[in-house]
Short mmCIF file of C-alpha atoms in Angstrom, two decimals:
data_model
loop_
_atom_site.label_atom_id
_atom_site.label_comp_id
_atom_site.label_asym_id
_atom_site.label_seq_id
_atom_site.Cartn_x
_atom_site.Cartn_y
_atom_site.Cartn_z
CA UNK A 1400 61.62 22.87 33.16
CA UNK A 1401 59.01 22.92 36.07
CA UNK A 1402 55.52 21.71 35.24
CA UNK A 1403 52.36 20.74 37.08
CA UNK A 1404 50.72 17.55 36.49
CA UNK A 1405 46.94 17.70 35.50
CA UNK A 1406 46.28 14.94 38.01
CA UNK A 1407 46.08 17.72 40.38
CA UNK A 1408 43.12 19.87 38.81
CA UNK A 1409 41.63 18.03 35.83
CA UNK A 1410 38.57 16.69 37.49
CA UNK A 1411 37.76 20.32 38.58
CA UNK A 1412 37.26 21.56 35.16
CA UNK A 1413 34.98 20.58 32.36
CA UNK A 1414 37.13 22.51 29.67
CA UNK A 1415 40.68 22.77 28.62
CA UNK A 1416 40.70 26.64 28.70
CA UNK A 1417 39.46 26.59 32.36
CA UNK A 1418 42.17 24.32 33.33
CA UNK A 1419 44.66 26.64 31.34
CA UNK A 1420 43.68 29.67 33.23
CA UNK A 1421 43.80 27.81 36.48
CA UNK A 1422 47.22 26.62 35.79
CA UNK A 1423 48.38 30.12 35.31
CA UNK A 1424 46.76 31.16 38.53
CA UNK A 1425 48.86 28.46 40.28
CA UNK A 1426 52.05 29.81 38.96
CA UNK A 1427 53.00 27.39 36.19
CA UNK A 1428 53.63 27.74 32.62
CA UNK A 1429 53.88 24.14 31.63
CA UNK A 1430 52.00 20.88 32.31
CA UNK A 1431 52.28 17.08 32.40
CA UNK A 1432 49.19 15.56 30.70
CA UNK A 1433 48.22 12.83 33.06
CA UNK A 1434 46.05 9.48 32.20
CA UNK A 1435 42.60 11.29 32.56
CA UNK A 1436 43.10 13.66 29.95
CA UNK A 1437 40.01 13.55 27.37
CA UNK A 1438 41.06 13.07 23.74
CA UNK A 1439 38.95 15.95 22.58
CA UNK A 1440 40.90 18.54 24.30
CA UNK A 1441 44.31 17.62 22.68
CA UNK A 1442 43.75 19.59 19.44
CA UNK A 1443 42.98 22.65 21.56
CA UNK A 1444 46.28 21.81 23.55
CA UNK A 1445 48.27 21.90 20.59
CA UNK A 1446 46.80 25.25 19.36
CA UNK A 1447 47.63 26.41 23.02
CA UNK A 1448 51.05 25.37 22.68
CA UNK A 1449 51.54 26.81 19.13
CA UNK A 1450 50.32 30.29 20.38
CA UNK A 1451 52.82 30.14 23.27
CA UNK A 1452 50.29 29.95 25.84
CA UNK A 1453 51.53 26.77 27.62
CA UNK A 1454 54.26 24.05 27.28
CA UNK A 1455 53.51 20.58 27.80
CA UNK A 1456 56.59 18.99 29.46
CA UNK A 1457 55.54 15.36 29.28
CA UNK A 1458 52.72 12.91 29.07
CA UNK A 1459 51.71 10.07 31.38
CA UNK A 1460 51.05 6.89 29.72
CA UNK A 1461 48.28 6.05 28.89
CA UNK A 1462 47.22 9.57 27.39
CA UNK A 1463 44.69 10.50 26.36
CA UNK A 1464 42.66 8.55 28.75
CA UNK A 1465 41.76 4.93 27.97
CA UNK A 1466 38.02 4.51 26.93
CA UNK A 1467 36.72 1.96 27.59
CA UNK A 1468 39.06 0.74 30.42
CA UNK A 1469 39.27 -3.10 30.10
CA UNK A 1470 37.02 -5.03 32.45
CA UNK A 1471 38.83 -5.98 35.95
CA UNK A 1472 41.40 -3.10 35.38
CA UNK A 1473 41.68 0.54 36.62
CA UNK A 1474 42.64 3.16 34.38
CA UNK A 1475 46.33 3.05 36.21
CA UNK A 1476 46.73 -0.26 34.74
CA UNK A 1477 44.48 -0.81 31.69
CA UNK A 1478 47.15 -2.86 29.76
CA UNK A 1479 50.19 -4.27 30.98
CA UNK A 1480 53.44 -4.79 29.28
CA UNK A 1481 54.51 -7.69 31.60
CA UNK A 1482 51.31 -9.63 30.98
CA UNK A 1483 51.65 -13.10 29.78
CA UNK A 1484 48.49 -12.41 27.50
CA UNK A 1485 50.14 -11.70 24.01
CA UNK A 1486 47.18 -9.98 22.76
CA UNK A 1487 47.23 -7.49 26.11
CA UNK A 1488 50.90 -6.83 25.22
CA UNK A 1489 50.05 -5.69 21.82
CA UNK A 1490 47.30 -3.46 23.10
CA UNK A 1491 50.05 -2.12 25.72
CA UNK A 1492 52.10 -1.36 22.75
CA UNK A 1493 49.52 0.17 20.54
CA UNK A 1494 48.36 2.46 23.23
CA UNK A 1495 51.78 3.31 24.27
CA UNK A 1496 52.71 4.35 20.87
CA UNK A 1497 49.67 6.57 20.71
CA UNK A 1498 50.74 8.38 23.70
CA UNK A 1499 54.03 8.88 22.10
CA UNK A 1500 52.67 10.01 18.87
CA UNK A 1501 50.55 12.85 20.83
CA UNK A 1502 53.71 13.62 22.94
CA UNK A 1503 55.50 14.36 19.70
CA UNK A 1504 52.49 16.45 18.34
CA UNK A 1505 52.48 18.56 21.56
CA UNK A 1506 56.28 19.21 21.77
CA UNK A 1507 56.66 17.14 24.86
CA UNK A 1508 59.93 15.86 25.97
CA UNK A 1509 58.89 12.71 27.81
CA UNK A 1510 56.45 10.04 28.27
CA UNK A 1511 56.19 8.36 31.86
CA UNK A 1512 55.86 4.84 31.84
CA UNK A 1513 54.11 2.50 34.37
CA UNK A 1514 56.10 -0.60 33.14
CA UNK A 1515 54.06 -3.29 34.74
CA UNK A 1516 53.89 -5.90 37.54
CA UNK A 1517 54.79 -9.53 38.67
CA UNK A 1518 51.75 -11.60 39.54
CA UNK A 1519 52.67 -12.78 43.21
CA UNK A 1520 51.21 -14.81 45.94
CA UNK A 1521 50.31 -13.15 48.21
CA UNK A 1522 48.98 -10.78 45.80
CA UNK A 1523 50.01 -6.95 45.79
CA UNK A 1524 46.56 -5.99 46.60
CA UNK A 1525 46.25 -8.63 49.47
CA UNK A 1526 49.34 -7.53 50.89
CA UNK A 1527 48.34 -3.64 50.91
CA UNK A 1528 44.71 -4.26 52.28
CA UNK A 1529 46.70 -5.83 55.34
CA UNK A 1530 49.30 -2.77 55.33
CA UNK A 1531 46.20 -0.33 55.53
CA UNK A 1532 44.42 -2.25 58.23
CA UNK A 1533 47.60 -3.08 60.39
CA UNK A 1534 50.41 -0.93 59.37
CA UNK A 1535 54.05 -1.54 58.75
CA UNK A 1536 55.45 -3.08 61.63
CA UNK A 1537 55.19 -6.71 63.27
CA UNK A 1538 56.10 -10.32 62.78
CA UNK A 1539 53.12 -10.76 60.16
CA UNK A 1540 54.08 -7.82 58.30
CA UNK A 1541 57.64 -9.21 57.87
CA UNK A 1542 56.20 -12.50 56.84
CA UNK A 1543 54.12 -10.65 54.02
CA UNK A 1544 57.21 -9.05 52.94
CA UNK A 1545 59.28 -12.13 52.64
CA UNK A 1546 56.80 -14.31 51.07
CA UNK A 1547 55.96 -11.60 48.34
CA UNK A 1548 59.61 -10.77 47.82
CA UNK A 1549 60.55 -14.41 47.40
CA UNK A 1550 57.76 -15.01 45.04
CA UNK A 1551 58.38 -12.01 43.00
CA UNK A 1552 62.20 -12.96 42.67
CA UNK A 1553 61.24 -16.19 41.09
CA UNK A 1554 58.49 -14.59 38.73
CA UNK A 1555 60.24 -11.22 37.89
CA UNK A 1556 62.35 -12.62 34.89
CA UNK A 1557 59.34 -13.93 32.71
CA UNK A 1558 57.64 -10.34 33.49
CA UNK A 1559 60.97 -8.62 32.30
CA UNK A 1560 61.18 -10.66 29.29
CA UNK A 1561 57.53 -9.68 28.14
CA UNK A 1562 58.37 -6.18 29.13
CA UNK A 1563 61.37 -5.91 26.89
CA UNK A 1564 59.78 -7.01 23.89
CA UNK A 1565 57.20 -4.26 24.38
CA UNK A 1566 59.87 -1.75 24.93
CA UNK A 1567 61.62 -2.79 21.58
CA UNK A 1568 58.45 -1.90 19.87
CA UNK A 1569 58.00 1.16 21.81
CA UNK A 1570 61.23 2.80 21.62
CA UNK A 1571 61.06 2.82 17.84
CA UNK A 1572 58.07 5.05 17.97
CA UNK A 1573 59.99 7.28 20.74
CA UNK A 1574 62.90 7.76 18.46
CA UNK A 1575 60.81 8.64 15.67
CA UNK A 1576 58.95 11.27 17.50
CA UNK A 1577 62.17 12.53 19.61
CA UNK A 1578 60.55 11.77 22.82
CA UNK A 1579 62.20 9.95 25.96
CA UNK A 1580 60.42 6.76 27.34
CA UNK A 1581 60.67 7.00 30.98
CA UNK A 1582 60.77 4.21 33.64
CA UNK A 1583 59.02 5.39 36.63
CA UNK A 1584 59.69 3.80 39.96
CA UNK A 1585 56.44 2.41 41.47
CA UNK A 1586 54.89 2.42 44.70
CA UNK A 1587 53.96 -1.27 45.13
CA UNK A 1588 56.27 -4.00 46.02
CA UNK A 1589 54.98 -6.35 43.64
CA UNK A 1590 55.45 -3.62 40.58
CA UNK A 1591 58.34 -3.37 38.03
CA UNK A 1592 60.69 -1.64 38.01
CA UNK A 1593 63.07 -2.07 41.12
CA UNK A 1594 66.36 -0.35 41.15
CA UNK A 1595 68.24 -3.38 39.62
CA UNK A 1596 65.58 -3.85 37.22
CA UNK A 1597 65.81 -0.37 35.82
CA UNK A 1598 69.53 -0.80 35.43
CA UNK A 1599 68.97 -4.01 33.42
CA UNK A 1600 66.45 -2.44 31.13
CA UNK A 1601 68.87 0.64 30.77
CA UNK A 1602 71.76 -1.59 29.94
CA UNK A 1603 69.64 -3.82 27.42
CA UNK A 1604 68.48 -0.72 25.52
CA UNK A 1605 71.59 1.20 25.68
CA UNK A 1606 71.59 4.05 23.21
CA UNK A 1607 67.70 4.06 22.76
CA UNK A 1608 65.82 6.92 24.16
CA UNK A 1609 64.81 5.18 27.38
CA UNK A 1610 65.58 6.76 30.82
CA UNK A 1611 64.76 6.74 34.42
CA UNK A 1612 61.92 8.97 36.08
CA UNK A 1613 62.22 9.53 39.77
CA UNK A 1614 59.02 9.78 41.76
CA UNK A 1615 60.15 11.14 45.17
CA UNK A 1616 56.86 9.99 46.87
CA UNK A 1617 57.09 6.44 45.90
CA UNK A 1618 60.80 6.12 46.58
CA UNK A 1619 60.18 7.27 50.08
CA UNK A 1620 57.39 4.76 50.59
CA UNK A 1621 59.83 2.02 49.77
CA UNK A 1622 62.15 3.53 52.49
CA UNK A 1623 59.00 3.96 55.00
CA UNK A 1624 58.33 0.28 54.28
CA UNK A 1625 61.75 -1.00 54.72
CA UNK A 1626 61.91 -2.23 51.21
CA UNK A 1627 65.39 0.04 50.49
CA UNK A 1628 67.59 1.35 53.32
CA UNK A 1629 67.54 5.10 52.19
CA UNK A 1630 65.98 7.14 49.69
CA UNK A 1631 69.57 7.87 48.39
CA UNK A 1632 69.90 4.23 47.21
CA UNK A 1633 67.75 5.27 44.05
CA UNK A 1634 69.42 8.45 43.66
CA UNK A 1635 72.97 7.13 43.86
CA UNK A 1636 72.19 4.15 41.50
CA UNK A 1637 70.35 5.94 39.14
CA UNK A 1638 70.62 9.80 38.94
CA UNK A 1639 73.08 9.60 35.98
CA UNK A 1640 70.09 8.40 33.78
CA UNK A 1641 67.58 10.29 35.56
CA UNK A 1642 65.44 12.44 32.76
CA UNK A 1643 62.58 13.48 34.79
CA UNK A 1644 60.92 13.59 38.42
CA UNK A 1645 57.67 13.42 39.86
CA UNK A 1646 57.97 15.66 42.91
CA UNK A 1647 55.43 15.29 45.90
CA UNK A 1648 55.53 14.83 49.50
CA UNK A 1649 53.99 12.17 51.90
CA UNK A 1650 53.12 11.23 55.47
CA UNK A 1651 54.58 7.72 56.01
CA UNK A 1652 52.86 5.77 53.02
CA UNK A 1653 50.32 8.37 52.09
CA UNK A 1654 51.74 10.50 49.27
CA UNK A 1655 50.80 13.00 46.67
CA UNK A 1656 50.82 15.77 48.98
CA UNK A 1657 52.21 19.24 47.73
CA UNK A 1658 56.26 19.53 48.10
CA UNK A 1659 56.80 21.06 51.65
CA UNK A 1660 53.67 19.92 53.46
CA UNK A 1661 54.85 16.39 54.44
CA UNK A 1662 57.88 14.61 55.86
CA UNK A 1663 60.21 14.46 52.85
CA UNK A 1664 63.30 16.57 53.03
CA UNK A 1665 63.86 17.81 49.58
CA UNK A 1666 67.35 19.04 50.16
CA UNK A 1667 68.46 15.54 49.58
CA UNK A 1668 67.69 15.96 45.81
CA UNK A 1669 69.98 19.09 45.22
CA UNK A 1670 73.42 17.25 44.57
CA UNK A 1671 71.42 15.01 41.72
CA UNK A 1672 69.32 17.33 39.91
CA UNK A 1673 71.33 19.69 37.96
CA UNK A 1674 70.79 17.69 34.55
CA UNK A 1675 67.32 16.67 35.09
CA UNK A 1676 65.10 17.84 32.12
CA UNK A 1677 61.78 17.84 33.44
CA UNK A 1678 60.49 18.24 37.00
CA UNK A 1679 57.00 17.72 37.63
CA UNK A 1680 54.95 18.84 40.81
CA UNK A 1681 52.47 16.01 41.08
CA UNK A 1682 50.32 16.94 43.90
CA UNK A 1683 46.48 15.36 43.99
CA UNK A 1684 43.50 16.85 45.51
CA UNK A 1685 42.41 16.59 48.10
CA UNK A 1686 46.02 16.06 49.73
CA UNK A 1687 46.84 19.54 48.60
CA UNK A 1688 44.95 22.71 47.86
CA UNK A 1689 45.64 25.59 45.49
CA UNK A 1690 47.58 27.47 48.19
CA UNK A 1691 49.88 24.42 48.95
CA UNK A 1692 50.47 23.71 45.24
CA UNK A 1693 51.17 27.47 44.83
CA UNK A 1694 53.75 27.55 47.48
CA UNK A 1695 55.39 24.31 46.52
CA UNK A 1696 57.26 26.25 43.77
CA UNK A 1697 59.02 28.40 46.47
CA UNK A 1698 59.67 25.45 48.52
CA UNK A 1699 61.58 23.73 45.55
CA UNK A 1700 63.72 26.79 45.24
CA UNK A 1701 64.57 27.23 48.66
CA UNK A 1702 65.46 23.45 48.83
CA UNK A 1703 67.62 23.74 45.65
CA UNK A 1704 65.52 21.36 43.54
CA UNK A 1705 64.73 24.01 41.08
#
């Protein structure tokens, strides 16, 4: 199934039916509902699915939109499963289970999960402030990477233990609703999971509805920043567990361009994607426009991704 993330166009529309029409005009018959989805649209979407007007491939946690967003947090990390605060973890489980339940009602195959992060010194935000100002080369850059990686290595086991407790609760809801809970590879070095952590989590919950979700842009950012050697490091290690993909292009470390408009060679995915159930174009605006999003379908066909 190929779908389009509503991350691309949700902010361009004030109603579900306007967005639905725009989706068809872009050449897509399925959607992934992103974290900005208004709760009051969901009953209308269920009706549209029932009428065969659209299919919903997946939901991106948290969906519907968190309201309010906890103080000091963004909509992207409202509640962390890796938090040391037990009350925050309870909220993370509650809202993830809500997303899973909506996925079941909408007939979606998967919920895509941002699993959490490790609180490092230097912090992830401090590191990326440096990167945006001074780039990804040089002695000081390498020192940042070494310090952050070393601190992350020490602290990650505790964050993983917290995450496992949350996943244990959420996977029960996923099984009940016939939904795969999918661990997405992340953009920032301090975030969870890295490749070996995905494998650890899949082993811990073997037999449960837990899978890997490959984000093409995030993986290539890890390559471009020197965190992994090659994009295929992800694919070779994890393709057997890969249930879905976010498909987007990039320029160095700026991602979410439409496939075919950046530097990423999408032909590398062809040997790995035959068993992937869900493929989602996750372009953002203004990095992409309607023409680029529409043309991405043909690019994905030409490169063997779909």
